[in-house]
PDB file of C-alpha atoms in Angstrom:
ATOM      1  CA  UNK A 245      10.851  18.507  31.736  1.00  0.00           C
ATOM      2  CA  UNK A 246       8.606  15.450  32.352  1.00  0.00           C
ATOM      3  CA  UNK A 247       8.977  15.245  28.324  1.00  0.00           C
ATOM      4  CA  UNK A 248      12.670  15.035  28.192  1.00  0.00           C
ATOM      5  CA  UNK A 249      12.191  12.305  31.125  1.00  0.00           C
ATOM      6  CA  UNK A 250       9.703  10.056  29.207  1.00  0.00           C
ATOM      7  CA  UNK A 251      12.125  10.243  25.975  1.00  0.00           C
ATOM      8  CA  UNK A 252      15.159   9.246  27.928  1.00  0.00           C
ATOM      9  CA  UNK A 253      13.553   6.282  29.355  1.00  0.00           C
ATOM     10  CA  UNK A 254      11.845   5.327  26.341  1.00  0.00           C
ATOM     11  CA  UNK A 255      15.644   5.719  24.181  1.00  0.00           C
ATOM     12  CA  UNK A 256      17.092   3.477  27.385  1.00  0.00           C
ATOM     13  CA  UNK A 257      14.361   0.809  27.232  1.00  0.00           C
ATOM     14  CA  UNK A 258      14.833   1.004  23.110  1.00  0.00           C
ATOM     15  CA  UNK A 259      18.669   0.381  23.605  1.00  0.00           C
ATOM     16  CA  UNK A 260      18.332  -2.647  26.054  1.00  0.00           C
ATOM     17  CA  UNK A 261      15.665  -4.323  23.983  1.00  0.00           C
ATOM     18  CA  UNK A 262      18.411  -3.642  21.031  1.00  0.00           C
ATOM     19  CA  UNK A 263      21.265  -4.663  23.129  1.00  0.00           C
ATOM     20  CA  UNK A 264      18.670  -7.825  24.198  1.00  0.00           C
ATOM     21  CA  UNK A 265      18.340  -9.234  20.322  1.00  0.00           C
ATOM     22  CA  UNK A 266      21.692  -9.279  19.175  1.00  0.00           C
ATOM     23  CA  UNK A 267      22.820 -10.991  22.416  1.00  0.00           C
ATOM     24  CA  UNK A 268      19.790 -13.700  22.636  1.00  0.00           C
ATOM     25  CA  UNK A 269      19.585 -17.025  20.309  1.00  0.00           C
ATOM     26  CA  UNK A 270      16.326 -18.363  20.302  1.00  0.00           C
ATOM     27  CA  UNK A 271      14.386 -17.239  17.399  1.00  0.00           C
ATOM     28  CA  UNK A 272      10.937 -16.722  19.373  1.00  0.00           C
ATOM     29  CA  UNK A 273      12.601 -14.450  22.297  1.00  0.00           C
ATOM     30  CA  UNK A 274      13.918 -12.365  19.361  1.00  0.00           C
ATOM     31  CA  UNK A 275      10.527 -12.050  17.747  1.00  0.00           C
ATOM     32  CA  UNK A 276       8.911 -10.853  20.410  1.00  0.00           C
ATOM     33  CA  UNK A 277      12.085  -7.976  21.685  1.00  0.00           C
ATOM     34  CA  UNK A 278      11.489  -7.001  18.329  1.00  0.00           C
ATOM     35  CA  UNK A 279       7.429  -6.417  18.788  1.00  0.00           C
ATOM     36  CA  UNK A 280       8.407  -4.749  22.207  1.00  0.00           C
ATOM     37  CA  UNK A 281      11.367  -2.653  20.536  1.00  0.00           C
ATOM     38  CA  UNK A 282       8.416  -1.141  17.942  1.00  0.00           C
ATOM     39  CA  UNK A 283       5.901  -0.286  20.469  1.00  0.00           C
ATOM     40  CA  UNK A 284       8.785   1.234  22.340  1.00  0.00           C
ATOM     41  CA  UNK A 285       9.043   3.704  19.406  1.00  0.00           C
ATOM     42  CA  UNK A 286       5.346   3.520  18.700  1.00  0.00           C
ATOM     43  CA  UNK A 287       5.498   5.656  22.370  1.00  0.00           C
ATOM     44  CA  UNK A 288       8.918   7.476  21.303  1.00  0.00           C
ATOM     45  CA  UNK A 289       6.612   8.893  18.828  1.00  0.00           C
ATOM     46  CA  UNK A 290       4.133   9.567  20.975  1.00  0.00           C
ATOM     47  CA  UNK A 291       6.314  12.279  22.999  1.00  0.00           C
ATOM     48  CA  UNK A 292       8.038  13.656  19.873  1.00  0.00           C
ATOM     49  CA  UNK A 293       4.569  14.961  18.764  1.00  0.00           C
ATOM     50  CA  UNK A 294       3.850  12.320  16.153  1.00  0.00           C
ATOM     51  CA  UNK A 295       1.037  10.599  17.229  1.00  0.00           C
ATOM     52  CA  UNK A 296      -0.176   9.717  13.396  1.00  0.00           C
ATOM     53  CA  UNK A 297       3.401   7.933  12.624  1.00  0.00           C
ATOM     54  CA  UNK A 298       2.916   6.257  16.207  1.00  0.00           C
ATOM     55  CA  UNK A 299      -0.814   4.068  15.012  1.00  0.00           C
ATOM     56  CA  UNK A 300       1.176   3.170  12.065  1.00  0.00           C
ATOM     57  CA  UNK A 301       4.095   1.935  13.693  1.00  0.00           C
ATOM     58  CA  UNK A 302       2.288   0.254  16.875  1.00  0.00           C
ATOM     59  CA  UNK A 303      -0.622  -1.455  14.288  1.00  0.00           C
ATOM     60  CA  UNK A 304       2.096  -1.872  11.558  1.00  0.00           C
ATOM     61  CA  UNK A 305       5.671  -2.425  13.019  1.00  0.00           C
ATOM     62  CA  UNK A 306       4.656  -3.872  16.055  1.00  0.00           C
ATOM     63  CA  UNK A 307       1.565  -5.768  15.027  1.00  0.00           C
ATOM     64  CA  UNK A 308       1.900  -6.836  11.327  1.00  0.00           C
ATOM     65  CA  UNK A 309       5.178  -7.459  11.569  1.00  0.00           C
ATOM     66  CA  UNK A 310       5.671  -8.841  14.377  1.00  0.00           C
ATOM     67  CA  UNK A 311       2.584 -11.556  13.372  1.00  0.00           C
ATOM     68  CA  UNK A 312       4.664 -12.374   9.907  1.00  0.00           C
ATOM     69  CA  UNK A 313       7.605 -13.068  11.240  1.00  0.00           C
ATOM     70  CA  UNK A 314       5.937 -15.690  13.984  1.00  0.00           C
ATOM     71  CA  UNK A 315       4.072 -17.212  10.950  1.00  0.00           C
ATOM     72  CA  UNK A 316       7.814 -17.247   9.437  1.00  0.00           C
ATOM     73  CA  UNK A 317       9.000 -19.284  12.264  1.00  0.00           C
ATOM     74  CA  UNK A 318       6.060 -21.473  12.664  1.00  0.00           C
ATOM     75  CA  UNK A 319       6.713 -22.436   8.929  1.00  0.00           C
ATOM     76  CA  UNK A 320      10.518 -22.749   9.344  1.00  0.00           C
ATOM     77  CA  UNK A 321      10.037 -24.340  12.681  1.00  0.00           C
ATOM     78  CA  UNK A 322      13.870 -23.525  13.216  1.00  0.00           C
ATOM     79  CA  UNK A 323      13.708 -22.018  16.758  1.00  0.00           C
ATOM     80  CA  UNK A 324      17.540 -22.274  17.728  1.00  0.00           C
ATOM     81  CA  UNK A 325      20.115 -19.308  15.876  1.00  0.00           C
ATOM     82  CA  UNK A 326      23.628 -21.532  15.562  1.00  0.00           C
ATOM     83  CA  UNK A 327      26.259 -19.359  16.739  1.00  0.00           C
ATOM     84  CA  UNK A 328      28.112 -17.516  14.306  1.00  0.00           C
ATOM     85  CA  UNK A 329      31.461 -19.467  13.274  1.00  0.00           C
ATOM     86  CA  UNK A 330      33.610 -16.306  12.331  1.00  0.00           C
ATOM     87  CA  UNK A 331      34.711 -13.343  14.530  1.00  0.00           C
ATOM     88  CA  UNK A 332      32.890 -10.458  15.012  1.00  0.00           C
ATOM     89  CA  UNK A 333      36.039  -8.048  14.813  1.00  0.00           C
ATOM     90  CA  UNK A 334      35.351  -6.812  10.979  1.00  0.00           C
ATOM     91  CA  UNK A 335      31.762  -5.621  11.460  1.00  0.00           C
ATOM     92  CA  UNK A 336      32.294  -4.122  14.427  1.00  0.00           C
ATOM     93  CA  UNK A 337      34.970  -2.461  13.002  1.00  0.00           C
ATOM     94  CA  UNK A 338      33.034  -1.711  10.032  1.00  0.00           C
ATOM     95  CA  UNK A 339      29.734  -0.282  12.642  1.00  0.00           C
ATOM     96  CA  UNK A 340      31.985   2.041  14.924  1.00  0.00           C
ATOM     97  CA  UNK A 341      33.613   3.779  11.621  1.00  0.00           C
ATOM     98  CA  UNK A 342      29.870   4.474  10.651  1.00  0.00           C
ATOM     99  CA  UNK A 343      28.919   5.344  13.999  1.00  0.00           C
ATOM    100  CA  UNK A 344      31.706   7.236  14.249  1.00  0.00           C
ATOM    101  CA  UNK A 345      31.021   8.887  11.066  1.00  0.00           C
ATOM    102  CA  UNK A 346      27.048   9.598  11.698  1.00  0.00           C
ATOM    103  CA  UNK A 347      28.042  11.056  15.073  1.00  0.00           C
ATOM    104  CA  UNK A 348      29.746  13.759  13.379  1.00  0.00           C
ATOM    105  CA  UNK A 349      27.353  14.326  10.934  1.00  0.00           C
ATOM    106  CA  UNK A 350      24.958  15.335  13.892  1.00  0.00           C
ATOM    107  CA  UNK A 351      27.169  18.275  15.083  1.00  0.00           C
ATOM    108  CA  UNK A 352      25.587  20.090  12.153  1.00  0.00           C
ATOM    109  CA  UNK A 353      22.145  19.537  12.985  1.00  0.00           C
ATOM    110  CA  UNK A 354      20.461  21.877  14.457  1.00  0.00           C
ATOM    111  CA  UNK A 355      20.018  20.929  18.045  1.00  0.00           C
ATOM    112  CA  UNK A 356      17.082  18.557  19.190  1.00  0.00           C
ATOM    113  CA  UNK A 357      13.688  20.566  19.060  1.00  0.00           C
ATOM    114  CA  UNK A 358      15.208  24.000  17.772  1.00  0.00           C
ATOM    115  CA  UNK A 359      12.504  26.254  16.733  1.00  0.00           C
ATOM    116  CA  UNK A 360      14.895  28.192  14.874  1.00  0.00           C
ATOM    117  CA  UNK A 361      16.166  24.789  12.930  1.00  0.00           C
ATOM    118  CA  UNK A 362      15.653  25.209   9.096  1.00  0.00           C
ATOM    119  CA  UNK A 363      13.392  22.481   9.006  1.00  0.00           C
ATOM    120  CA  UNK A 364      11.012  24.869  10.376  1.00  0.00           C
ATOM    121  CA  UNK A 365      10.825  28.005   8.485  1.00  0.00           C
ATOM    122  CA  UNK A 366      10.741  27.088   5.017  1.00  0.00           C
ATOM    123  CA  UNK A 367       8.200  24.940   3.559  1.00  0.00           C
ATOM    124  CA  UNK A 368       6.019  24.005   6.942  1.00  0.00           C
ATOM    125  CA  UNK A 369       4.379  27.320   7.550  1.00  0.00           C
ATOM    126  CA  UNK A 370       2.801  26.963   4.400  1.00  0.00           C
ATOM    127  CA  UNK A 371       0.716  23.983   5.399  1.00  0.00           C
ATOM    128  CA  UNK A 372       0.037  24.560   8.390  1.00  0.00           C
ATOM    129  CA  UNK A 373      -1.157  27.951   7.906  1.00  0.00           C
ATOM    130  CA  UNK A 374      -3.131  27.119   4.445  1.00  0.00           C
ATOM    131  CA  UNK A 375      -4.108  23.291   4.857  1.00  0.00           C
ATOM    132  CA  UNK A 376      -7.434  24.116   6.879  1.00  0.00           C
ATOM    133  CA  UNK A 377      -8.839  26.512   4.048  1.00  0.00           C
ATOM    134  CA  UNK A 378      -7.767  24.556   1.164  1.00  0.00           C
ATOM    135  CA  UNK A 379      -8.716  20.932   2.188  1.00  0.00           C
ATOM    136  CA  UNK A 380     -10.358  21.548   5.258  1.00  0.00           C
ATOM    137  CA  UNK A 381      -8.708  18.957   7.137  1.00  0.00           C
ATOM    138  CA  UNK A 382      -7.372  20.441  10.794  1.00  0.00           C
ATOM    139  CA  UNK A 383      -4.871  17.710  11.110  1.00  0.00           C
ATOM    140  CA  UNK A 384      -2.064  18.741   8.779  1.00  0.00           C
ATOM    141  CA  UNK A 385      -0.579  15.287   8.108  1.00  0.00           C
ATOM    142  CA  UNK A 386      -3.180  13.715   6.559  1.00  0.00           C
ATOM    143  CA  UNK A 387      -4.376  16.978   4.461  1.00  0.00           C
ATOM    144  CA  UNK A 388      -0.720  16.140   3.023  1.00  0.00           C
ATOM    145  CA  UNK A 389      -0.822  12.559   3.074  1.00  0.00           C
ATOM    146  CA  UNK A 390      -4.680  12.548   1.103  1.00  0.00           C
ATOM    147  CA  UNK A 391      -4.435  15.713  -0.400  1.00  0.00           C
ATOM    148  CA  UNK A 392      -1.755  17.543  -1.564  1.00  0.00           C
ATOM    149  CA  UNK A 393       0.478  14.033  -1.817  1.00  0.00           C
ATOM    150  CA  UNK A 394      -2.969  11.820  -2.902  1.00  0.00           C
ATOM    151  CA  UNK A 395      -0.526  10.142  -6.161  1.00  0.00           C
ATOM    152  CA  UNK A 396       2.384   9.423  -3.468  1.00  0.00           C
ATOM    153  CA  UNK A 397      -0.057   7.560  -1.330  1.00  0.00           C
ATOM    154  CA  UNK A 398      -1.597   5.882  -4.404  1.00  0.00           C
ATOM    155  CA  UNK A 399       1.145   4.920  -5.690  1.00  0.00           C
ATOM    156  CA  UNK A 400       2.298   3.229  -2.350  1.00  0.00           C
ATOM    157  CA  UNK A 401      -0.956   1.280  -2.623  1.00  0.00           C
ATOM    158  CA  UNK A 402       0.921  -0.025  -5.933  1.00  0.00           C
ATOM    159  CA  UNK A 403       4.094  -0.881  -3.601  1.00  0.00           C
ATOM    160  CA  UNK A 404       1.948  -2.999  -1.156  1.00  0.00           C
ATOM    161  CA  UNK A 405       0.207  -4.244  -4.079  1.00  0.00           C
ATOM    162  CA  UNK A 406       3.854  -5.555  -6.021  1.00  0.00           C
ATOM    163  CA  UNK A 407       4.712  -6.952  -2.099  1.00  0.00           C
ATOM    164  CA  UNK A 408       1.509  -8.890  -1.866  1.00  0.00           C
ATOM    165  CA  UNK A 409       2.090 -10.308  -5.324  1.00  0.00           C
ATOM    166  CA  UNK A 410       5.264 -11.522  -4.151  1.00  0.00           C
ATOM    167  CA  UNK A 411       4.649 -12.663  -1.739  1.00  0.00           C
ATOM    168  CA  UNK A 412       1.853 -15.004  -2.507  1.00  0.00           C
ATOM    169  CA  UNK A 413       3.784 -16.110  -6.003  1.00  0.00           C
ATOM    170  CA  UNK A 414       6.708 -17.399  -3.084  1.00  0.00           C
ATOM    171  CA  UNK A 415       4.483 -19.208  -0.974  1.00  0.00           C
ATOM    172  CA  UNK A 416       1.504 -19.749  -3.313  1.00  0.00           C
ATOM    173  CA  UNK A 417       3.053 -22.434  -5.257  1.00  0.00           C
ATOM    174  CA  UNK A 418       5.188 -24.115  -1.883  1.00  0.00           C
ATOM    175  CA  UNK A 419       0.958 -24.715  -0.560  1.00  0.00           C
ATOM    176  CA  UNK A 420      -0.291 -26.204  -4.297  1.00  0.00           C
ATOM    177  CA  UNK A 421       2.923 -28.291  -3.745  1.00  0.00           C
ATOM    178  CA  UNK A 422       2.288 -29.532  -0.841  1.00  0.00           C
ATOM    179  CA  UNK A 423      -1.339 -30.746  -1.349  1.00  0.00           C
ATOM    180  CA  UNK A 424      -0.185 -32.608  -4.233  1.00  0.00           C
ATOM    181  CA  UNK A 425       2.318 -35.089  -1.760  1.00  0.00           C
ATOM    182  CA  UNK A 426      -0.674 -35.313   0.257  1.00  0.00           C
ATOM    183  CA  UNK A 427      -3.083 -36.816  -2.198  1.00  0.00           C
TER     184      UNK A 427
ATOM    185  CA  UNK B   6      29.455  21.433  25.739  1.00  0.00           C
ATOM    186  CA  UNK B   7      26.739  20.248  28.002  1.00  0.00           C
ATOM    187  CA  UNK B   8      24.347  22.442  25.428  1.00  0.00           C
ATOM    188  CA  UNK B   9      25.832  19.833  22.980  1.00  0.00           C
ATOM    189  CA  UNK B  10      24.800  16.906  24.824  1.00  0.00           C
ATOM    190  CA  UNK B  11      21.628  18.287  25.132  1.00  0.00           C
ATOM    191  CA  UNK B  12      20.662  19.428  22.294  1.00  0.00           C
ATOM    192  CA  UNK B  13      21.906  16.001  20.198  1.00  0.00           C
ATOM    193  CA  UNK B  14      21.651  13.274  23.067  1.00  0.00           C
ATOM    194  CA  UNK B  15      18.321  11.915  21.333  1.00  0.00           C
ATOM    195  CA  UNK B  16      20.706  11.610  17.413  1.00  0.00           C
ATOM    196  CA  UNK B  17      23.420   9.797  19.304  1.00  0.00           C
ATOM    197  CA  UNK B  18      20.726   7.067  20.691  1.00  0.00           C
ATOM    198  CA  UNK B  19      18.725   6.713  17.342  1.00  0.00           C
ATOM    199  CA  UNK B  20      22.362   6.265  15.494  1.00  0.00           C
ATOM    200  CA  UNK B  21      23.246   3.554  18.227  1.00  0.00           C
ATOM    201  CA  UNK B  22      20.403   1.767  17.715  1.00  0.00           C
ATOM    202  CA  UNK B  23      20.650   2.546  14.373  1.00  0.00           C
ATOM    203  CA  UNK B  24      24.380   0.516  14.394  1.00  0.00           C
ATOM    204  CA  UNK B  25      22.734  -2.143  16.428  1.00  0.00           C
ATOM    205  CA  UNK B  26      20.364  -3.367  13.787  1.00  0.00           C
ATOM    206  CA  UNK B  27      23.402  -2.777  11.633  1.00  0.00           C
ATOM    207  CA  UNK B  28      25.777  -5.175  13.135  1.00  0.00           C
ATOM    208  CA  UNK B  29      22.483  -7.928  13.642  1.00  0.00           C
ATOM    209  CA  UNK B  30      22.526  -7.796   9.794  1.00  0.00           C
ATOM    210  CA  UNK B  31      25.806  -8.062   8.780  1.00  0.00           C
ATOM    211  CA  UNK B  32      27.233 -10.537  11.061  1.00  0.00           C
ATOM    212  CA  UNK B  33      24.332 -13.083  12.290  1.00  0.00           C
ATOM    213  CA  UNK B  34      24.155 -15.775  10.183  1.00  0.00           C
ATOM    214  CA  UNK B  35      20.697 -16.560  10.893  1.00  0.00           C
ATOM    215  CA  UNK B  36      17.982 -14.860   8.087  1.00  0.00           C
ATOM    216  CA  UNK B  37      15.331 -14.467  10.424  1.00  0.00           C
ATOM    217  CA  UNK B  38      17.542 -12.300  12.781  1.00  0.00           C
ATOM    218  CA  UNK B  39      19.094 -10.629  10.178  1.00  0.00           C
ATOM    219  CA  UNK B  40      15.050  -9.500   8.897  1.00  0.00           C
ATOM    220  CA  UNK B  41      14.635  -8.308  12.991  1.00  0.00           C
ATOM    221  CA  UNK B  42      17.433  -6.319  12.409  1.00  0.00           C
ATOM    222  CA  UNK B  43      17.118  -4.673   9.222  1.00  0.00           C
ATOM    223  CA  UNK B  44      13.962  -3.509  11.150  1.00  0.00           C
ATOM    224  CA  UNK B  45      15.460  -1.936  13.897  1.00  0.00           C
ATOM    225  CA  UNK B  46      17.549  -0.500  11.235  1.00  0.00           C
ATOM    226  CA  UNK B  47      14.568   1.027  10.102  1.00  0.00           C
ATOM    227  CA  UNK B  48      12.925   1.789  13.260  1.00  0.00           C
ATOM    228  CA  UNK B  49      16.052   3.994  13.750  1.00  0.00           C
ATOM    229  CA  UNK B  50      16.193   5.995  10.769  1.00  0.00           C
ATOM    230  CA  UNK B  51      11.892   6.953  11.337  1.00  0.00           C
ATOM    231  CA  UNK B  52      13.288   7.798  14.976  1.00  0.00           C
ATOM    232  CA  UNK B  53      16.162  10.493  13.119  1.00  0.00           C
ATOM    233  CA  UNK B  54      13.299  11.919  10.836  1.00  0.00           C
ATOM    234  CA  UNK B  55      11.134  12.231  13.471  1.00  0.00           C
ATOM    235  CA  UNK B  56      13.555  13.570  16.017  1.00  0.00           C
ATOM    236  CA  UNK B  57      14.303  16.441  13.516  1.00  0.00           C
ATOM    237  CA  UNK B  58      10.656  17.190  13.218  1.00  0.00           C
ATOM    238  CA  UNK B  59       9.974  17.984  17.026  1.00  0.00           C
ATOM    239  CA  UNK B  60       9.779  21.580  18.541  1.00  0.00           C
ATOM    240  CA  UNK B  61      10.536  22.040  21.749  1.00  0.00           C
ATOM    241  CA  UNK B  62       7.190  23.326  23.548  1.00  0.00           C
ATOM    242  CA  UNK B  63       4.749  22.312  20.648  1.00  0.00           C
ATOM    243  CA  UNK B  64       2.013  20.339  20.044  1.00  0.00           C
ATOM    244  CA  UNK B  65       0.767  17.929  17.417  1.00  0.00           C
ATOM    245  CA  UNK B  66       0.085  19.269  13.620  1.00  0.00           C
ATOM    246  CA  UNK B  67      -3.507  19.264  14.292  1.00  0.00           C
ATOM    247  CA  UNK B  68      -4.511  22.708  13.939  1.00  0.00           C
ATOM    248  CA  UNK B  69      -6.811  24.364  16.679  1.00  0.00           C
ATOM    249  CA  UNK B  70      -7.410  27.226  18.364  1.00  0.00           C
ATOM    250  CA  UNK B  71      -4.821  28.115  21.228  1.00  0.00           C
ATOM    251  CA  UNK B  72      -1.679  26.779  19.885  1.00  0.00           C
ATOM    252  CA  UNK B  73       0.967  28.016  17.292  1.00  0.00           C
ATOM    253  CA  UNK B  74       3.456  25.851  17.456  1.00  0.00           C
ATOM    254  CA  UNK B  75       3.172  22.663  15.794  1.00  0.00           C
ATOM    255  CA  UNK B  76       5.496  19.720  15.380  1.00  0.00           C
ATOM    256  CA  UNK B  77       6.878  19.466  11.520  1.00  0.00           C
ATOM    257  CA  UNK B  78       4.056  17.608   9.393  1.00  0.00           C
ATOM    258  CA  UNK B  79       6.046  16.632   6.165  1.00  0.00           C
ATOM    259  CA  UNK B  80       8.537  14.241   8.225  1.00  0.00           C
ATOM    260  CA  UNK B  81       5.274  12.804   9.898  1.00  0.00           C
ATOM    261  CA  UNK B  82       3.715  12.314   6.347  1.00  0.00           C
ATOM    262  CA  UNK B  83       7.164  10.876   4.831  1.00  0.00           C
ATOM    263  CA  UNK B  84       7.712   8.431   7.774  1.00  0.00           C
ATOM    264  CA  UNK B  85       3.979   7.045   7.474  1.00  0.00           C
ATOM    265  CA  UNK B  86       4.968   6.460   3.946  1.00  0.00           C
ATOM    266  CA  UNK B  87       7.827   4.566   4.987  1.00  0.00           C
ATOM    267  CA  UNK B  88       6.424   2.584   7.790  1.00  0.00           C
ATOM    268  CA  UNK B  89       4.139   0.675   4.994  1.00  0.00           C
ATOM    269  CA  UNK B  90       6.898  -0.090   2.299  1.00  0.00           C
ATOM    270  CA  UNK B  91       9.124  -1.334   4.863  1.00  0.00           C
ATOM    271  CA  UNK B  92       6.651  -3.837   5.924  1.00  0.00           C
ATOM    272  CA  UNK B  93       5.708  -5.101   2.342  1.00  0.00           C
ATOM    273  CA  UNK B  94       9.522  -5.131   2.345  1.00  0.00           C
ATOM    274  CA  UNK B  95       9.651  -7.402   5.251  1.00  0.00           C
ATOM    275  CA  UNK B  96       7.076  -9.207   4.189  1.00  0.00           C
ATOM    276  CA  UNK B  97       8.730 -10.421   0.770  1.00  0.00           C
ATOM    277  CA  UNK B  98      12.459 -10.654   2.449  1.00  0.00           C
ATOM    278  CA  UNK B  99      10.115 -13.643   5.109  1.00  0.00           C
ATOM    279  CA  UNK B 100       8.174 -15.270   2.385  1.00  0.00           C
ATOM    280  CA  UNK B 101      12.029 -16.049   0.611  1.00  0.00           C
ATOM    281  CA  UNK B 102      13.268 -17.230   3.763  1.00  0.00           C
ATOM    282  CA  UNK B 103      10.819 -19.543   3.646  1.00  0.00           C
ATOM    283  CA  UNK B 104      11.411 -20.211   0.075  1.00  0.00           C
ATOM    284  CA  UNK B 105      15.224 -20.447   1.187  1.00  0.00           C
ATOM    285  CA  UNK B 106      14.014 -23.188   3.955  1.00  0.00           C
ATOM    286  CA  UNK B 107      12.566 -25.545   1.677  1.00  0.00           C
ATOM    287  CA  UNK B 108      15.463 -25.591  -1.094  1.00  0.00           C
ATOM    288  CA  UNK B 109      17.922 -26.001   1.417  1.00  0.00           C
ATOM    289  CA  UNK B 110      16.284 -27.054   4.722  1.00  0.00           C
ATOM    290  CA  UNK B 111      18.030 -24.407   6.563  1.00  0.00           C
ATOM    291  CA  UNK B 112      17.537 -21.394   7.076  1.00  0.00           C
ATOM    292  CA  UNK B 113      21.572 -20.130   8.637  1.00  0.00           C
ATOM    293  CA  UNK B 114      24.067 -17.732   6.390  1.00  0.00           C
ATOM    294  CA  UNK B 115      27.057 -20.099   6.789  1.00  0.00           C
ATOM    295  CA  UNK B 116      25.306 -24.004   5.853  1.00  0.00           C
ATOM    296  CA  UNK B 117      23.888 -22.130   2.759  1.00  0.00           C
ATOM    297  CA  UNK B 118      27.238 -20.921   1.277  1.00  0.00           C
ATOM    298  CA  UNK B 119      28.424 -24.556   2.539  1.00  0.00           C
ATOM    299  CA  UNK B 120      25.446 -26.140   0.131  1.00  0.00           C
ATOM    300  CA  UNK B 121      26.444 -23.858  -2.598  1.00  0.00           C
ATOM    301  CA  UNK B 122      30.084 -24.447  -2.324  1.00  0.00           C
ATOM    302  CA  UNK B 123      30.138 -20.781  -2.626  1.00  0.00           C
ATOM    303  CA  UNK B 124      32.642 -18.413   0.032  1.00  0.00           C
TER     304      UNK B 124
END
């Protein structure tokens, strides 16, 4: 009971802070809705049983994140959105047909926390039943995430990695640039 | 019907936030809120996979004595995954807008297109 209060809250606060950034036009107040809106779902996560995906998001999604895109702004220094000059009717149009459209989709999932659900009774038993005597790990997500899905996460190093590269081939060359005008 | 409600309450909040982050993208002109909302975008899809992982009346996937009902581990595991390419995703989508900034010395949708002559 006290669950299903905590996760409506939490999905009311996550829908105002939502509600919050599209309406709101200064860059900064955005920025930090946005932080709040992750470590809203950091705790969402939290009460669905998650707490692994919950770190990443609050140290990730909420932190990381939320620290690039200030550094964004501070190099932009644009802190005013201009208001958009054509009408909103298309995309809204265009987001209630795939609302609508997702919303029907649900009626064939299997209600919220079913224990009969297929998503628990076919693969799942196997790990949790077997993951402490092969890898000796008690918490099942990372025996998958090191383990039995090692290459996945290795090759996700090689994702960050291509990012980073990017990243600093983007910016790199605007800093070189810029201590050439100076000198 | 209120079994319905119930039972797919949390799907109809994660897909309106989902369409929020949706309509930030596709009609604010500004590139910085557009990134913010491609990331509640996101946010909203880890909520779904989550959401389908949950039992009702379980516990974390950390096995110990006393408990047999655990949460769904390989949404947990795919969503962790996720988390960390969708910030090196974010992170290359800010480093262009500040590419964008210093080609065209803005950084909104519309003065862009007007620079380009494009639209």
């Amino acid at each position: 009971m006290i669950d299903t209060l905590i996760d409506i809250t939490l999905l009311v606060f996550l829908t105002i802070t939502a509600i919050a950034i599209i309406k709101i036009h200064n860059l900064f107040v955005i920025i930090m809705l946005f932080g709040i809106f992750s470590l809203h779902s950091a705790g969402l996560f939290v009460v669905m049983d998650a707490p692994d995906v919950a770190f990443t998001e609050a140290a990730v999604g909420a932190g990381i994140s939320t620290v690039l895109m200030l550094a964004t702004l501070a190099l932009t220094k644009d802190h005013h959105e201009k208001k958009p000059k054509h009408r909103a009717r298309l995309p809204l149009l265009v987001i209630l047909i795939t609302g609508a459209a997702l919303v029907y989709g649900t009626y064939d999932i299997p209600s919220f926390g079913d224990p009969d659900s297929p998503a628990h009774q076919h693969v799942k038993p196997r790990y949790i039943e077997r993951s402490v005597e092969e890898t000796g790990v008690p918490n099942v997500v990372t025996a998958v995430l090191a383990s039995y899905r090692g290459y996945d996460t290795l090759g996700e190093l090689t994702v960050i990695f291509t990012a980073g590269l990017g990243v600093m081939l983007l910016i790199g060359g605007r800093l070189r640039s810029r201590k050439k005008n100076e000198t | 019907m209120i079994e319905v409600i119930i039972g797919h309450y949390n799907y109809w909040v994660v897909i309106l936030l989902m369409m929020a982050g949706f309509y930030t993208v596709i009609n604010r002109g500004n590139l910085i809120k557009k990134i913010a909302g491609l990331n509640i975008f996101q946010t909203s899809v880890f909520l779904l996979y989550i959401s389908i992982g949950y039992i009702n009346e379980g516990t974390m996937p950390i096995i110990a004595e006393g408990f047999d009902k655990y949460a769904n581990p390989l949404p947990h595991v795919m969503i962790l995954t996720a988390i960390v390419v969708g910030v090196s995703t974010i992170a290359l989508g800010l480093a262009l807008i500040v590419r964008i900034k210093d080609a065209y010395g803005t950084i909104e949708e519309d003065e862009i297109h007007d620079q380009d002559m494009s639209l």
